[in-house]
Amino acid sequence: MRALRLTAWGDPPALIDVEQPVPHGAEVLLRVEATGLCHSDLHVIDAAAGALPYRLPFTLGHEVAGLVAALGPDAEGVRVGERVVLYGPWGCGTCGRCAVGWDNYCDRRGTLHWHGAGLGRDGGMAGYTLVPSARHLVPAGDLTAEQAAPLSDAGLTSYHAVAGLRHTLGEGSTTVVIGIGGLGHLAVRILRATTASRVLAVDVREEALALADRSGADFGTLMRADTARVLRARGGGAGADAVLDFVGTAETLELATGILRPGGELALVGSGGGGLTVSKPGTQPPGFRLSLPFWGPRPQLAEVVALAGSGALPVETERFPLSAAPEAIDRLRRGQVRGRAVLVPD
Ligand code: FEH
Ligand code: ZN
Ligand code: ZN
């Protein structure tokens, strides 16, 4: 089968013919139908030797949907031919976090040589992929694979970030979403579908604001010198009860803390490398709380898939054949992907 594999740090991934894996024990073999392309894939591809604990070579792809193709003799809970979504953050499997499906916060994360499928372990940018256990699989219901795959990372990450703020998102509240890309547009939809909060969107691209509008944002504005004033005015003047920063640069964090209401909450999701200085006395809004949500827990993936199955979470995707992965990677680098790029084995 063809697989997009990272074979040397600093080299671009290569499409290579490899043996189709065979499931043993509790393993499940998936025939991959769609795999999302994520900015984290770029971070992995660009990583210098030693920067990540991963052992080469491995197949990329951590946002996967496909059909159950074969079961190991001890596998249970799924049936051959079923369409499933892959829960990608694989932990140690036995610590207190993994035991309840919160592998994204595995207690032994620092000792592992992987972070999950396509992240040090073979992932879904291939014809088939091997899953350690059926516990990592969520039935996709009537969703197409192209709609289901982005839920496993972009959808779950956005959903988990919103879940952590939900207690502040009641009637009359204001939420600002910074960065309306593959994750941000889903966060707008999730906020509109599951909270009463007013949703204001910020991006640097007009087409992203159009995507925010299609996703249900109440208002969108470009990132400019007066954006904080514009957002405050649109949000009723008190400031934002919650900000979700899907970019995470110094500029977006400055905007985020500049528009937060006292007692407001900031979820930093994007890995833009920006930082915050917090001190007392200091310049941050009193009572503000910061979270750094990472991906999400498996129970919440089931909730995201159910929400999408209700029709409330259509994902904007741009489809590429797996053979065009280098073009898709280049387009993502240049910020020229609308919504989420999805690779389909060809
Ligand atoms: C995966 C691995 C490491 C860092 C960040 C990520 C995200 O793409 C998961 O949503
Ligand atoms: Zn990702
Ligand atoms: Zn664990």
Coordinates of C-alpha atoms and ligand atoms in Angstrom, one line a residue:
M1 CA 0.0 0.0 0.0
R2 CA 1.1 3.7 -0.5
A3 CA 1.9 5.6 2.7
L4 CA 3.2 9.1 3.3
R5 CA 6.1 8.5 5.6
L6 CA 8.6 10.6 7.5
T7 CA 12.0 8.8 7.0
A8 CA 14.6 11.4 8.1
W9 CA 14.3 14.6 10.2
G10 CA 14.4 17.7 8.0
D11 CA 13.5 15.8 4.9
P12 CA 10.0 16.1 3.3
P13 CA 7.7 13.1 3.8
A14 CA 7.8 10.6 0.9
L15 CA 5.1 8.5 -0.7
I16 CA 6.4 4.9 -0.2
D17 CA 5.0 1.5 -1.0
V18 CA 4.9 -0.5 2.3
E19 CA 3.4 -3.8 3.4
Q20 CA -0.2 -3.7 4.4
P21 CA -0.3 -4.3 8.2
V22 CA -2.0 -7.4 9.7
P23 CA -4.0 -7.0 13.0
H24 CA -2.9 -9.1 16.0
G25 CA -4.3 -9.4 19.5
A26 CA -6.8 -6.6 20.1
E27 CA -5.7 -4.6 17.1
V28 CA -8.1 -3.4 14.4
L29 CA -7.1 -2.8 10.7
L30 CA -8.8 0.2 9.1
R31 CA -9.1 0.8 5.4
V32 CA -8.5 4.6 5.3
E33 CA -11.0 6.7 3.4
A34 CA -10.0 10.2 4.5
T35 CA -7.2 11.8 6.6
G36 CA -7.1 15.5 7.6
L37 CA -3.9 17.5 7.2
C38 CA -3.1 19.6 10.3
H39 CA -0.7 22.4 11.1
S40 CA 0.8 20.0 13.6
D41 CA 1.8 17.8 10.7
L42 CA 3.9 20.7 9.5
H43 CA 5.5 21.1 12.9
V44 CA 6.4 17.4 12.8
I45 CA 7.7 17.5 9.2
D46 CA 9.8 20.6 10.1
A47 CA 11.1 19.3 13.4
A48 CA 14.9 19.1 13.9
A49 CA 16.4 15.8 15.0
G50 CA 15.8 15.3 18.7
A51 CA 13.1 17.9 19.0
L52 CA 10.4 15.3 19.2
P53 CA 10.5 11.9 21.0
Y54 CA 9.3 10.0 17.9
R55 CA 11.3 7.2 16.3
L56 CA 11.6 7.2 12.5
P57 CA 10.3 6.1 10.1
F58 CA 6.5 6.4 10.6
T59 CA 3.4 7.2 8.5
L60 CA 1.9 10.6 9.1
G61 CA -1.9 11.3 9.6
H62 CA -3.6 11.8 12.9
E63 CA -7.1 12.8 11.8
V64 CA -8.5 9.6 10.3
A65 CA -11.8 8.0 9.2
G66 CA -12.3 4.7 7.4
L67 CA -13.9 1.3 7.3
V68 CA -13.0 -1.6 9.7
A69 CA -11.2 -4.0 7.4
A70 CA -10.1 -6.8 9.7
L71 CA -9.9 -7.6 13.5
G72 CA -7.2 -9.2 15.6
P73 CA -8.4 -12.3 17.4
D74 CA -9.0 -10.3 20.7
A75 CA -10.6 -7.2 19.1
E76 CA -14.2 -6.5 20.1
G77 CA -16.7 -3.7 19.9
V78 CA -16.5 -3.0 16.2
R79 CA -17.5 -5.0 13.1
V80 CA -15.9 -5.4 9.7
G81 CA -17.4 -2.9 7.2
E82 CA -18.3 -0.3 9.9
R83 CA -17.3 3.3 9.2
V84 CA -15.4 4.7 12.2
V85 CA -13.5 7.8 13.3
L86 CA -10.1 7.3 14.9
Y87 CA -9.4 8.8 18.3
G88 CA -5.8 9.8 17.6
P89 CA -4.0 10.7 20.9
W90 CA -2.8 7.4 22.1
G91 CA -1.3 7.3 25.6
C92 CA 0.1 4.5 27.7
G93 CA -3.3 2.9 27.9
T94 CA -3.1 2.1 31.6
C95 CA -2.7 5.3 33.7
G96 CA -5.6 7.0 35.4
R97 CA -6.2 9.4 32.5
C98 CA -6.0 6.7 29.7
A99 CA -8.2 4.3 31.7
V100 CA -11.1 6.8 31.3
G101 CA -10.3 7.8 27.7
W102 CA -8.4 11.0 28.4
D103 CA -5.3 9.7 26.6
N104 CA -4.7 13.3 25.5
Y105 CA -3.6 14.0 29.1
C106 CA -1.8 10.7 29.7
D107 CA 0.2 10.7 33.0
R108 CA 3.1 9.0 31.2
R109 CA 3.2 11.3 28.2
G110 CA 6.7 12.4 29.0
T111 CA 8.0 8.8 28.8
L112 CA 6.4 7.8 25.5
H113 CA 8.0 7.9 22.0
W114 CA 4.8 8.9 20.4
H115 CA 1.8 11.2 20.9
G116 CA -0.6 9.1 18.8
A117 CA -1.5 7.9 15.3
G118 CA 0.8 9.7 12.8
L119 CA 2.7 11.2 15.7
G120 CA 5.5 8.7 16.2
R121 CA 3.2 5.8 15.4
D122 CA 2.0 4.8 11.9
G123 CA -1.0 7.0 11.0
G124 CA -3.7 7.4 8.4
M125 CA -1.9 9.0 5.4
A126 CA -2.0 5.5 3.8
G127 CA -4.3 2.9 2.3
Y128 CA -4.6 1.1 5.6
T129 CA -3.8 1.8 9.2
L130 CA -3.5 -0.4 12.3
V131 CA -5.2 0.8 15.5
P132 CA -4.0 -0.7 18.9
S133 CA -7.5 -1.2 20.2
A134 CA -11.2 -0.7 19.3
R135 CA -11.4 1.6 22.3
H136 CA -9.8 4.2 20.0
L137 CA -12.7 4.0 17.5
V138 CA -16.0 5.9 17.4
P139 CA -18.8 4.8 15.0
A140 CA -19.2 7.5 12.3
G141 CA -23.0 6.9 11.9
D142 CA -24.2 8.3 8.6
L143 CA -21.4 10.8 8.2
T144 CA -19.2 10.5 5.1
A145 CA -15.5 9.8 5.8
E146 CA -14.6 13.3 4.4
Q147 CA -16.9 14.9 7.0
A148 CA -16.0 12.5 9.8
A149 CA -12.2 12.6 9.6
P150 CA -11.8 16.3 10.6
L151 CA -13.9 15.7 13.7
S152 CA -11.2 13.6 15.2
D153 CA -8.8 16.4 15.6
A154 CA -10.1 19.8 14.4
G155 CA -13.6 19.1 15.7
L156 CA -12.5 17.4 18.9
T157 CA -9.9 20.1 19.7
S158 CA -12.4 22.9 19.2
Y159 CA -15.1 21.0 21.1
H160 CA -12.8 20.3 24.1
A161 CA -11.7 24.0 24.1
V162 CA -15.3 25.2 24.2
A163 CA -16.2 22.5 26.8
G164 CA -13.7 24.0 29.2
L165 CA -15.3 27.5 28.9
R166 CA -18.9 26.4 28.8
H167 CA -19.7 27.6 32.3
T168 CA -19.1 31.2 31.2
L169 CA -21.1 31.1 27.9
G170 CA -24.6 31.7 29.1
E171 CA -27.3 34.2 27.8
G172 CA -25.8 37.6 27.2
S173 CA -22.2 36.4 27.1
T174 CA -19.7 37.2 24.4
T175 CA -17.1 34.9 23.0
V176 CA -14.3 35.9 20.6
V177 CA -12.8 33.4 18.2
I178 CA -9.4 34.4 16.9
G179 CA -8.3 32.5 13.7
I180 CA -11.1 31.1 11.5
G181 CA -9.3 28.1 9.8
G182 CA -9.8 24.4 10.1
L183 CA -10.4 24.6 13.9
G184 CA -11.7 28.1 14.3
H185 CA -14.7 27.7 11.9
L186 CA -15.7 24.5 13.8
A187 CA -15.4 26.3 17.1
V188 CA -17.9 29.0 15.8
R189 CA -20.3 26.3 14.8
I190 CA -19.9 24.4 18.1
L191 CA -20.5 27.7 20.0
R192 CA -23.6 28.4 18.0
A193 CA -24.9 24.9 18.4
T194 CA -24.2 24.4 22.1
T195 CA -24.2 27.8 23.8
A196 CA -26.2 31.0 24.0
S197 CA -23.1 33.1 23.6
R198 CA -22.7 35.9 21.1
V199 CA -19.8 34.9 18.7
L200 CA -17.4 37.4 17.3
A201 CA -14.7 36.3 14.8
V202 CA -11.3 37.7 14.0
D203 CA -8.9 36.8 11.2
V204 CA -6.4 38.4 8.8
R205 CA -8.1 37.1 5.7
E206 CA -11.4 38.3 4.2
E207 CA -12.2 34.8 3.0
A208 CA -11.9 33.5 6.6
L209 CA -14.4 36.1 7.8
A210 CA -16.7 34.9 5.1
L211 CA -16.2 31.3 6.4
A212 CA -17.0 32.7 9.9
D213 CA -20.2 34.2 8.6
R214 CA -21.2 30.9 6.9
S215 CA -20.4 29.1 10.2
G216 CA -22.8 31.4 12.1
A217 CA -20.7 34.1 13.7
D218 CA -22.7 37.2 14.8
F219 CA -19.9 39.5 13.6
G220 CA -16.4 39.3 12.0
T221 CA -13.6 41.7 11.8
L222 CA -10.1 41.8 10.4
M223 CA -7.1 42.0 12.7
R224 CA -6.2 45.7 12.8
A225 CA -4.9 48.3 15.3
D226 CA -8.5 49.1 16.5
T227 CA -9.8 45.6 16.6
A228 CA -10.0 45.6 20.4
R229 CA -12.2 48.7 20.4
V230 CA -14.4 47.3 17.6
L231 CA -14.9 44.0 19.4
R232 CA -15.7 45.7 22.8
A233 CA -18.3 47.8 21.0
R234 CA -19.9 44.8 19.4
G235 CA -19.8 42.8 22.6
G236 CA -21.7 45.2 24.7
G237 CA -18.8 47.1 26.1
A238 CA -17.8 44.9 29.1
G239 CA -15.4 42.8 27.2
A240 CA -15.3 39.2 26.2
D241 CA -16.4 36.5 28.7
A242 CA -14.3 34.1 26.7
V243 CA -11.6 34.2 24.0
L244 CA -10.5 31.2 22.0
D245 CA -7.2 31.9 20.3
F246 CA -6.5 29.4 17.5
V247 CA -3.5 31.3 16.3
G248 CA -1.4 31.8 19.5
T249 CA 1.0 34.5 18.4
A250 CA 2.2 37.5 20.5
E251 CA -0.2 39.7 18.6
T252 CA -3.3 37.5 19.0
L253 CA -2.5 37.0 22.7
E254 CA -2.2 40.7 23.2
L255 CA -5.5 41.2 21.5
A256 CA -7.1 38.4 23.6
T257 CA -6.0 39.7 27.0
G258 CA -6.8 43.3 25.8
I259 CA -10.5 42.4 25.2
L260 CA -11.1 40.0 28.1
R261 CA -13.7 41.0 30.7
P262 CA -12.4 40.9 34.3
G263 CA -13.0 37.3 35.4
G264 CA -13.0 36.2 31.7
E265 CA -11.4 33.1 30.3
L266 CA -8.8 32.6 27.6
A267 CA -8.2 29.2 25.9
L268 CA -4.9 29.2 24.0
V269 CA -5.3 26.5 21.4
G270 CA -3.0 27.7 18.5
S271 CA 0.7 26.9 18.6
G272 CA 1.9 30.2 17.2
G273 CA 4.7 30.5 19.7
G274 CA 3.4 33.6 21.4
G275 CA 3.7 34.0 25.2
L276 CA 2.0 35.8 28.0
T277 CA 3.6 37.3 31.2
V278 CA 1.3 37.0 34.2
S279 CA 2.2 38.7 37.5
K280 CA 0.7 40.5 40.4
P281 CA 0.5 43.4 40.3
G282 CA 0.3 43.1 36.5
T283 CA -1.5 44.2 33.4
Q284 CA -3.8 41.2 32.9
P285 CA -7.5 41.6 33.6
P286 CA -8.3 40.7 37.2
G287 CA -9.6 37.2 37.7
F288 CA -8.8 36.1 34.2
R289 CA -8.2 32.4 33.8
L290 CA -6.0 30.7 31.1
S291 CA -6.3 27.2 29.7
L292 CA -4.1 25.4 27.3
P293 CA -6.4 22.6 26.0
F294 CA -4.7 19.9 24.0
W295 CA -6.7 17.8 21.5
G296 CA -9.5 16.2 23.5
P297 CA -10.8 13.1 25.4
R298 CA -12.4 10.1 23.6
P299 CA -15.8 10.6 25.3
Q300 CA -15.9 14.1 23.8
L301 CA -15.1 12.7 20.4
A302 CA -18.3 10.7 20.6
E303 CA -20.2 13.9 21.5
V304 CA -18.6 15.8 18.5
V305 CA -19.6 13.0 16.1
A306 CA -23.1 12.9 17.5
L307 CA -23.4 16.7 17.1
A308 CA -22.1 16.4 13.5
G309 CA -24.6 13.6 12.9
S310 CA -27.4 16.0 13.9
G311 CA -26.4 18.2 11.0
A312 CA -25.1 21.0 13.3
L313 CA -21.4 20.7 12.4
P314 CA -20.8 20.6 8.6
V315 CA -17.1 20.8 8.0
E316 CA -15.7 22.9 5.2
T317 CA -13.1 20.7 3.5
E318 CA -10.7 20.8 0.6
R319 CA -10.1 17.3 -0.9
F320 CA -6.8 16.1 -2.2
P321 CA -5.7 12.7 -3.5
L322 CA -3.0 11.2 -1.2
S323 CA -0.7 11.3 -4.2
A324 CA -1.1 15.2 -4.1
A325 CA 0.0 15.3 -0.4
P326 CA 3.1 17.5 -1.2
E327 CA 0.8 20.1 -2.9
A328 CA -1.6 20.0 0.0
I329 CA 1.2 20.5 2.4
D330 CA 2.5 23.4 0.4
R331 CA -0.9 25.0 0.2
L332 CA -1.4 24.7 4.0
R333 CA 2.0 26.3 4.6
R334 CA 1.0 29.2 2.5
G335 CA -2.4 29.6 4.3
Q336 CA -4.2 28.8 1.1
V337 CA -6.5 26.0 2.3
R338 CA -10.1 26.9 2.8
G339 CA -11.4 25.0 5.9
R340 CA -9.7 21.7 6.4
A341 CA -7.5 19.8 3.8
V342 CA -8.5 16.1 3.6
L343 CA -6.3 13.5 1.9
V344 CA -8.1 10.6 0.2
P345 CA -6.1 7.4 -0.7
D346 CA -5.9 7.0 -4.5
Ligands
FEH1 C1 -0.8 16.9 17.9 C2 0.4 16.5 18.4 C3 1.2 17.4 19.0 C4 0.8 18.7 19.1 C5 -0.4 19.1 18.7 C6 -1.2 18.2 18.1 C7 -2.6 18.7 17.6 O1 -2.6 18.7 16.2 C8 -3.7 17.8 18.1 O2 -4.9 18.4 17.8
ZN2 ZN -3.7 18.1 14.6
ZN3 ZN -1.6 6.9 30.1

